[in-house]
Amino acid sequence: MTDDTLEELVKEISRYEAIISEWDETHRGVVVGLKRAIETLHKEALTRLIKTVKQESMPALRSAVKDEVVYGVLLYHELVKPPKPPLAQRIQQALDEVRPGLKSHNGDVELVNIKPPDTVEVKLIGACGNCPASTLTLSQGIEQAIKSYCPEIVNVVALH
């Protein structure tokens, strides 16, 4: 199947969805039920196919999943996990989550270093750097945020 053919197929699906959206609820319900039954059948078939291919050849399965159409269908059926952003990006997201609270006390935090496999070094700056509550800020705010975004991180160390 070429990319043009695939694009036409996606357009055709969109046209059908537009037509169905104008139907009354009873008729839409029949189509939605049919769609759900077909998708459930496809998911079961794909699950069985993946199990068989895994037993025979993991490299072949990895290769197949690299195809964006295969990956998209497997992702749609929740048979593969969505890609995680890189670790550094997730750590920055966690720090961005706690920054407003730190800034409200004239402080901030910066990422100093990521030490694979499980340690992050941060530095509290501004008023947070020498605040008596900085240990609590680190453990209850920064560390919790980082671990929620990055479960693989075990240690969050504050450098002075």
mmCIF file with all atom_site columns, C-alpha atoms in Angstrom:
data_model
loop_
_atom_site.group_PDB
_atom_site.id
_atom_site.type_symbol
_atom_site.label_atom_id
_atom_site.label_alt_id
_atom_site.label_comp_id
_atom_site.label_asym_id
_atom_site.label_entity_id
_atom_site.label_seq_id
_atom_site.pdbx_PDB_ins_code
_atom_site.Cartn_x
_atom_site.Cartn_y
_atom_site.Cartn_z
_atom_site.occupancy
_atom_site.B_iso_or_equiv
_atom_site.pdbx_formal_charge
_atom_site.auth_seq_id
_atom_site.auth_comp_id
_atom_site.auth_asym_id
_atom_site.auth_atom_id
_atom_site.pdbx_PDB_model_num
ATOM 1   C CA . MET A 1 1   ? 0.000   0.000   0.000  1.00 0.00 ? 1   MET A CA 1
ATOM 2   C CA . THR A 1 2   ? 1.472   3.331   -1.006 1.00 0.00 ? 2   THR A CA 1
ATOM 3   C CA . ASP A 1 3   ? 1.315   6.483   1.102  1.00 0.00 ? 3   ASP A CA 1
ATOM 4   C CA . ASP A 1 4   ? -1.163  7.940   -1.444 1.00 0.00 ? 4   ASP A CA 1
ATOM 5   C CA . THR A 1 5   ? -3.413  4.903   -1.067 1.00 0.00 ? 5   THR A CA 1
ATOM 6   C CA . LEU A 1 6   ? -3.141  5.132   2.704  1.00 0.00 ? 6   LEU A CA 1
ATOM 7   C CA . GLU A 1 7   ? -3.996  8.838   2.615  1.00 0.00 ? 7   GLU A CA 1
ATOM 8   C CA . GLU A 1 8   ? -7.049  8.093   0.442  1.00 0.00 ? 8   GLU A CA 1
ATOM 9   C CA . LEU A 1 9   ? -8.159  5.422   2.904  1.00 0.00 ? 9   LEU A CA 1
ATOM 10  C CA . VAL A 1 10  ? -7.918  7.895   5.814  1.00 0.00 ? 10  VAL A CA 1
ATOM 11  C CA . LYS A 1 11  ? -9.943  10.448  3.795  1.00 0.00 ? 11  LYS A CA 1
ATOM 12  C CA . GLU A 1 12  ? -12.552 7.792   3.045  1.00 0.00 ? 12  GLU A CA 1
ATOM 13  C CA . ILE A 1 13  ? -12.887 6.958   6.734  1.00 0.00 ? 13  ILE A CA 1
ATOM 14  C CA . SER A 1 14  ? -13.310 10.668  7.493  1.00 0.00 ? 14  SER A CA 1
ATOM 15  C CA . ARG A 1 15  ? -16.040 10.953  4.830  1.00 0.00 ? 15  ARG A CA 1
ATOM 16  C CA . TYR A 1 16  ? -17.928 8.026   6.363  1.00 0.00 ? 16  TYR A CA 1
ATOM 17  C CA . GLU A 1 17  ? -17.604 9.527   9.832  1.00 0.00 ? 17  GLU A CA 1
ATOM 18  C CA . ALA A 1 18  ? -19.001 12.836  8.544  1.00 0.00 ? 18  ALA A CA 1
ATOM 19  C CA . ILE A 1 19  ? -21.993 11.078  6.971  1.00 0.00 ? 19  ILE A CA 1
ATOM 20  C CA . ILE A 1 20  ? -22.683 9.033   10.090 1.00 0.00 ? 20  ILE A CA 1
ATOM 21  C CA . SER A 1 21  ? -22.446 12.094  12.346 1.00 0.00 ? 21  SER A CA 1
ATOM 22  C CA . GLU A 1 22  ? -25.590 13.443  10.663 1.00 0.00 ? 22  GLU A CA 1
ATOM 23  C CA . TRP A 1 23  ? -27.639 10.289  11.281 1.00 0.00 ? 23  TRP A CA 1
ATOM 24  C CA . ASP A 1 24  ? -30.095 9.952   14.142 1.00 0.00 ? 24  ASP A CA 1
ATOM 25  C CA . GLU A 1 25  ? -28.841 8.424   17.366 1.00 0.00 ? 25  GLU A CA 1
ATOM 26  C CA . THR A 1 26  ? -30.343 4.959   16.761 1.00 0.00 ? 26  THR A CA 1
ATOM 27  C CA . HIS A 1 27  ? -28.632 4.512   13.409 1.00 0.00 ? 27  HIS A CA 1
ATOM 28  C CA . ARG A 1 28  ? -25.350 5.929   14.740 1.00 0.00 ? 28  ARG A CA 1
ATOM 29  C CA . GLY A 1 29  ? -25.565 3.459   17.624 1.00 0.00 ? 29  GLY A CA 1
ATOM 30  C CA . VAL A 1 30  ? -25.753 0.525   15.205 1.00 0.00 ? 30  VAL A CA 1
ATOM 31  C CA . VAL A 1 31  ? -22.661 1.718   13.329 1.00 0.00 ? 31  VAL A CA 1
ATOM 32  C CA . VAL A 1 32  ? -20.770 2.402   16.560 1.00 0.00 ? 32  VAL A CA 1
ATOM 33  C CA . GLY A 1 33  ? -21.647 -1.099  17.807 1.00 0.00 ? 33  GLY A CA 1
ATOM 34  C CA . LEU A 1 34  ? -20.479 -2.657  14.555 1.00 0.00 ? 34  LEU A CA 1
ATOM 35  C CA . LYS A 1 35  ? -17.251 -0.631  14.662 1.00 0.00 ? 35  LYS A CA 1
ATOM 36  C CA . ARG A 1 36  ? -16.614 -1.686  18.267 1.00 0.00 ? 36  ARG A CA 1
ATOM 37  C CA . ALA A 1 37  ? -17.190 -5.380  17.441 1.00 0.00 ? 37  ALA A CA 1
ATOM 38  C CA . ILE A 1 38  ? -14.823 -5.228  14.438 1.00 0.00 ? 38  ILE A CA 1
ATOM 39  C CA . GLU A 1 39  ? -12.173 -3.416  16.495 1.00 0.00 ? 39  GLU A CA 1
ATOM 40  C CA . THR A 1 40  ? -12.451 -5.990  19.294 1.00 0.00 ? 40  THR A CA 1
ATOM 41  C CA . LEU A 1 41  ? -11.997 -8.797  16.763 1.00 0.00 ? 41  LEU A CA 1
ATOM 42  C CA . HIS A 1 42  ? -8.999  -7.027  15.208 1.00 0.00 ? 42  HIS A CA 1
ATOM 43  C CA . LYS A 1 43  ? -7.417  -6.396  18.607 1.00 0.00 ? 43  LYS A CA 1
ATOM 44  C CA . GLU A 1 44  ? -7.725  -10.083 19.516 1.00 0.00 ? 44  GLU A CA 1
ATOM 45  C CA . ALA A 1 45  ? -6.243  -11.139 16.168 1.00 0.00 ? 45  ALA A CA 1
ATOM 46  C CA . LEU A 1 46  ? -3.362  -8.668  16.542 1.00 0.00 ? 46  LEU A CA 1
ATOM 47  C CA . THR A 1 47  ? -2.734  -9.825  20.109 1.00 0.00 ? 47  THR A CA 1
ATOM 48  C CA . ARG A 1 48  ? -2.471  -13.448 18.952 1.00 0.00 ? 48  ARG A CA 1
ATOM 49  C CA . LEU A 1 49  ? -0.252  -12.449 16.021 1.00 0.00 ? 49  LEU A CA 1
ATOM 50  C CA . ILE A 1 50  ? 2.093   -10.513 18.317 1.00 0.00 ? 50  ILE A CA 1
ATOM 51  C CA . LYS A 1 51  ? 2.355   -13.463 20.730 1.00 0.00 ? 51  LYS A CA 1
ATOM 52  C CA . THR A 1 52  ? 3.259   -15.810 17.873 1.00 0.00 ? 52  THR A CA 1
ATOM 53  C CA . VAL A 1 53  ? 5.777   -13.436 16.303 1.00 0.00 ? 53  VAL A CA 1
ATOM 54  C CA . LYS A 1 54  ? 7.364   -12.753 19.714 1.00 0.00 ? 54  LYS A CA 1
ATOM 55  C CA . GLN A 1 55  ? 8.002   -16.481 20.147 1.00 0.00 ? 55  GLN A CA 1
ATOM 56  C CA . GLU A 1 56  ? 9.442   -16.842 16.648 1.00 0.00 ? 56  GLU A CA 1
ATOM 57  C CA . SER A 1 57  ? 11.385  -13.611 16.110 1.00 0.00 ? 57  SER A CA 1
ATOM 58  C CA . MET A 1 58  ? 11.598  -10.550 18.327 1.00 0.00 ? 58  MET A CA 1
ATOM 59  C CA . PRO A 1 59  ? 13.753  -8.738  15.719 1.00 0.00 ? 59  PRO A CA 1
ATOM 60  C CA . ALA A 1 60  ? 10.967  -9.192  13.145 1.00 0.00 ? 60  ALA A CA 1
ATOM 61  C CA . LEU A 1 61  ? 8.412   -7.806  15.580 1.00 0.00 ? 61  LEU A CA 1
ATOM 62  C CA . ARG A 1 62  ? 10.625  -4.801  16.390 1.00 0.00 ? 62  ARG A CA 1
ATOM 63  C CA . SER A 1 63  ? 11.105  -4.196  12.692 1.00 0.00 ? 63  SER A CA 1
ATOM 64  C CA . ALA A 1 64  ? 7.356   -4.342  12.019 1.00 0.00 ? 64  ALA A CA 1
ATOM 65  C CA . VAL A 1 65  ? 6.597   -1.891  14.830 1.00 0.00 ? 65  VAL A CA 1
ATOM 66  C CA . LYS A 1 66  ? 9.000   0.624   13.273 1.00 0.00 ? 66  LYS A CA 1
ATOM 67  C CA . ASP A 1 67  ? 6.516   0.990   10.397 1.00 0.00 ? 67  ASP A CA 1
ATOM 68  C CA . GLU A 1 68  ? 4.371   4.025   11.275 1.00 0.00 ? 68  GLU A CA 1
ATOM 69  C CA . VAL A 1 69  ? 1.130   2.421   10.065 1.00 0.00 ? 69  VAL A CA 1
ATOM 70  C CA . VAL A 1 70  ? 1.718   -0.780  12.031 1.00 0.00 ? 70  VAL A CA 1
ATOM 71  C CA . TYR A 1 71  ? 2.747   1.246   15.079 1.00 0.00 ? 71  TYR A CA 1
ATOM 72  C CA . GLY A 1 72  ? -0.306  3.528   14.750 1.00 0.00 ? 72  GLY A CA 1
ATOM 73  C CA . VAL A 1 73  ? -2.739  0.603   14.590 1.00 0.00 ? 73  VAL A CA 1
ATOM 74  C CA . LEU A 1 74  ? -1.082  -1.172  17.527 1.00 0.00 ? 74  LEU A CA 1
ATOM 75  C CA . LEU A 1 75  ? -1.094  2.064   19.520 1.00 0.00 ? 75  LEU A CA 1
ATOM 76  C CA . TYR A 1 76  ? -4.788  2.603   18.693 1.00 0.00 ? 76  TYR A CA 1
ATOM 77  C CA . HIS A 1 77  ? -5.540  -0.863  20.088 1.00 0.00 ? 77  HIS A CA 1
ATOM 78  C CA . GLU A 1 78  ? -3.291  -0.195  23.121 1.00 0.00 ? 78  GLU A CA 1
ATOM 79  C CA . LEU A 1 79  ? -0.995  -3.076  22.179 1.00 0.00 ? 79  LEU A CA 1
ATOM 80  C CA . VAL A 1 80  ? 2.143   -0.905  22.364 1.00 0.00 ? 80  VAL A CA 1
ATOM 81  C CA . LYS A 1 81  ? 2.997   1.865   24.779 1.00 0.00 ? 81  LYS A CA 1
ATOM 82  C CA . PRO A 1 82  ? 3.144   5.442   23.548 1.00 0.00 ? 82  PRO A CA 1
ATOM 83  C CA . PRO A 1 83  ? 6.686   6.753   23.369 1.00 0.00 ? 83  PRO A CA 1
ATOM 84  C CA . LYS A 1 84  ? 8.027   8.425   26.493 1.00 0.00 ? 84  LYS A CA 1
ATOM 85  C CA . PRO A 1 85  ? 9.704   11.774  26.125 1.00 0.00 ? 85  PRO A CA 1
ATOM 86  C CA . PRO A 1 86  ? 13.442  11.658  26.910 1.00 0.00 ? 86  PRO A CA 1
ATOM 87  C CA . LEU A 1 87  ? 14.392  11.582  30.595 1.00 0.00 ? 87  LEU A CA 1
ATOM 88  C CA . ALA A 1 88  ? 15.847  15.119  30.586 1.00 0.00 ? 88  ALA A CA 1
ATOM 89  C CA . GLN A 1 89  ? 12.623  16.492  29.106 1.00 0.00 ? 89  GLN A CA 1
ATOM 90  C CA . ARG A 1 90  ? 10.474  14.723  31.720 1.00 0.00 ? 90  ARG A CA 1
ATOM 91  C CA . ILE A 1 91  ? 12.709  16.047  34.526 1.00 0.00 ? 91  ILE A CA 1
ATOM 92  C CA . GLN A 1 92  ? 12.320  19.588  33.173 1.00 0.00 ? 92  GLN A CA 1
ATOM 93  C CA . GLN A 1 93  ? 8.525   19.096  33.064 1.00 0.00 ? 93  GLN A CA 1
ATOM 94  C CA . ALA A 1 94  ? 8.614   18.050  36.725 1.00 0.00 ? 94  ALA A CA 1
ATOM 95  C CA . LEU A 1 95  ? 10.720  21.081  37.677 1.00 0.00 ? 95  LEU A CA 1
ATOM 96  C CA . ASP A 1 96  ? 8.409   23.371  35.697 1.00 0.00 ? 96  ASP A CA 1
ATOM 97  C CA . GLU A 1 97  ? 5.533   21.996  37.772 1.00 0.00 ? 97  GLU A CA 1
ATOM 98  C CA . VAL A 1 98  ? 7.123   23.051  41.076 1.00 0.00 ? 98  VAL A CA 1
ATOM 99  C CA . ARG A 1 99  ? 8.676   26.324  39.892 1.00 0.00 ? 99  ARG A CA 1
ATOM 100 C CA . PRO A 1 100 ? 5.629   28.562  40.491 1.00 0.00 ? 100 PRO A CA 1
ATOM 101 C CA . GLY A 1 101 ? 5.629   27.637  44.189 1.00 0.00 ? 101 GLY A CA 1
ATOM 102 C CA . LEU A 1 102 ? 9.362   28.211  44.490 1.00 0.00 ? 102 LEU A CA 1
ATOM 103 C CA . LYS A 1 103 ? 9.204   31.518  42.633 1.00 0.00 ? 103 LYS A CA 1
ATOM 104 C CA . SER A 1 104 ? 6.428   32.725  44.935 1.00 0.00 ? 104 SER A CA 1
ATOM 105 C CA . HIS A 1 105 ? 9.090   32.530  47.686 1.00 0.00 ? 105 HIS A CA 1
ATOM 106 C CA . ASN A 1 106 ? 11.775  34.187  45.498 1.00 0.00 ? 106 ASN A CA 1
ATOM 107 C CA . GLY A 1 107 ? 13.463  30.890  44.757 1.00 0.00 ? 107 GLY A CA 1
ATOM 108 C CA . ASP A 1 108 ? 13.961  28.441  41.947 1.00 0.00 ? 108 ASP A CA 1
ATOM 109 C CA . VAL A 1 109 ? 15.514  25.094  41.112 1.00 0.00 ? 109 VAL A CA 1
ATOM 110 C CA . GLU A 1 110 ? 17.868  24.073  38.348 1.00 0.00 ? 110 GLU A CA 1
ATOM 111 C CA . LEU A 1 111 ? 18.836  20.686  36.999 1.00 0.00 ? 111 LEU A CA 1
ATOM 112 C CA . VAL A 1 112 ? 22.569  20.201  37.537 1.00 0.00 ? 112 VAL A CA 1
ATOM 113 C CA . ASN A 1 113 ? 23.167  16.640  36.386 1.00 0.00 ? 113 ASN A CA 1
ATOM 114 C CA . ILE A 1 114 ? 21.511  13.358  35.491 1.00 0.00 ? 114 ILE A CA 1
ATOM 115 C CA . LYS A 1 115 ? 23.527  10.383  36.727 1.00 0.00 ? 115 LYS A CA 1
ATOM 116 C CA . PRO A 1 116 ? 22.217  7.228   35.077 1.00 0.00 ? 116 PRO A CA 1
ATOM 117 C CA . PRO A 1 117 ? 20.573  5.008   35.889 1.00 0.00 ? 117 PRO A CA 1
ATOM 118 C CA . ASP A 1 118 ? 18.615  6.509   38.794 1.00 0.00 ? 118 ASP A CA 1
ATOM 119 C CA . THR A 1 119 ? 19.990  9.765   40.226 1.00 0.00 ? 119 THR A CA 1
ATOM 120 C CA . VAL A 1 120 ? 19.281  13.434  39.549 1.00 0.00 ? 120 VAL A CA 1
ATOM 121 C CA . GLU A 1 121 ? 21.227  16.344  41.007 1.00 0.00 ? 121 GLU A CA 1
ATOM 122 C CA . VAL A 1 122 ? 19.462  19.680  41.443 1.00 0.00 ? 122 VAL A CA 1
ATOM 123 C CA . LYS A 1 123 ? 20.361  22.997  42.979 1.00 0.00 ? 123 LYS A CA 1
ATOM 124 C CA . LEU A 1 124 ? 17.977  25.209  44.914 1.00 0.00 ? 124 LEU A CA 1
ATOM 125 C CA . ILE A 1 125 ? 18.696  28.823  44.042 1.00 0.00 ? 125 ILE A CA 1
ATOM 126 C CA . GLY A 1 126 ? 17.575  32.237  45.225 1.00 0.00 ? 126 GLY A CA 1
ATOM 127 C CA . ALA A 1 127 ? 15.815  32.333  48.568 1.00 0.00 ? 127 ALA A CA 1
ATOM 128 C CA . CYS A 1 128 ? 15.342  28.541  48.427 1.00 0.00 ? 128 CYS A CA 1
ATOM 129 C CA . GLY A 1 129 ? 19.103  27.961  48.526 1.00 0.00 ? 129 GLY A CA 1
ATOM 130 C CA . ASN A 1 130 ? 19.489  28.861  52.192 1.00 0.00 ? 130 ASN A CA 1
ATOM 131 C CA . CYS A 1 131 ? 15.919  28.506  53.432 1.00 0.00 ? 131 CYS A CA 1
ATOM 132 C CA . PRO A 1 132 ? 15.467  26.422  56.607 1.00 0.00 ? 132 PRO A CA 1
ATOM 133 C CA . ALA A 1 133 ? 12.595  24.584  54.876 1.00 0.00 ? 133 ALA A CA 1
ATOM 134 C CA . SER A 1 134 ? 14.716  23.669  51.818 1.00 0.00 ? 134 SER A CA 1
ATOM 135 C CA . THR A 1 135 ? 15.004  20.013  52.875 1.00 0.00 ? 135 THR A CA 1
ATOM 136 C CA . LEU A 1 136 ? 11.215  19.788  53.050 1.00 0.00 ? 136 LEU A CA 1
ATOM 137 C CA . THR A 1 137 ? 10.891  21.635  49.719 1.00 0.00 ? 137 THR A CA 1
ATOM 138 C CA . LEU A 1 138 ? 13.276  19.147  48.159 1.00 0.00 ? 138 LEU A CA 1
ATOM 139 C CA . SER A 1 139 ? 11.659  15.994  49.529 1.00 0.00 ? 139 SER A CA 1
ATOM 140 C CA . GLN A 1 140 ? 7.987   16.981  49.458 1.00 0.00 ? 140 GLN A CA 1
ATOM 141 C CA . GLY A 1 141 ? 7.960   19.063  46.289 1.00 0.00 ? 141 GLY A CA 1
ATOM 142 C CA . ILE A 1 142 ? 10.839  18.603  43.905 1.00 0.00 ? 142 ILE A CA 1
ATOM 143 C CA . GLU A 1 143 ? 11.583  14.942  44.589 1.00 0.00 ? 143 GLU A CA 1
ATOM 144 C CA . GLN A 1 144 ? 7.916   13.912  44.423 1.00 0.00 ? 144 GLN A CA 1
ATOM 145 C CA . ALA A 1 145 ? 7.417   15.780  41.147 1.00 0.00 ? 145 ALA A CA 1
ATOM 146 C CA . ILE A 1 146 ? 10.506  14.237  39.544 1.00 0.00 ? 146 ILE A CA 1
ATOM 147 C CA . LYS A 1 147 ? 9.553   10.728  40.667 1.00 0.00 ? 147 LYS A CA 1
ATOM 148 C CA . SER A 1 148 ? 5.999   11.139  39.359 1.00 0.00 ? 148 SER A CA 1
ATOM 149 C CA . TYR A 1 149 ? 7.307   12.093  35.894 1.00 0.00 ? 149 TYR A CA 1
ATOM 150 C CA . CYS A 1 150 ? 10.292  9.736   36.043 1.00 0.00 ? 150 CYS A CA 1
ATOM 151 C CA . PRO A 1 151 ? 9.589   6.588   38.076 1.00 0.00 ? 151 PRO A CA 1
ATOM 152 C CA . GLU A 1 152 ? 13.044  5.273   37.164 1.00 0.00 ? 152 GLU A CA 1
ATOM 153 C CA . ILE A 1 153 ? 14.643  8.010   39.295 1.00 0.00 ? 153 ILE A CA 1
ATOM 154 C CA . VAL A 1 154 ? 15.338  6.803   42.824 1.00 0.00 ? 154 VAL A CA 1
ATOM 155 C CA . ASN A 1 155 ? 17.624  9.537   44.207 1.00 0.00 ? 155 ASN A CA 1
ATOM 156 C CA . VAL A 1 156 ? 17.186  13.304  44.014 1.00 0.00 ? 156 VAL A CA 1
ATOM 157 C CA . VAL A 1 157 ? 20.235  15.041  45.473 1.00 0.00 ? 157 VAL A CA 1
ATOM 158 C CA . ALA A 1 158 ? 20.453  18.753  46.273 1.00 0.00 ? 158 ALA A CA 1
ATOM 159 C CA . LEU A 1 159 ? 23.844  20.291  45.608 1.00 0.00 ? 159 LEU A CA 1
ATOM 160 C CA . HIS A 1 160 ? 24.879  23.420  47.489 1.00 0.00 ? 160 HIS A CA 1
#
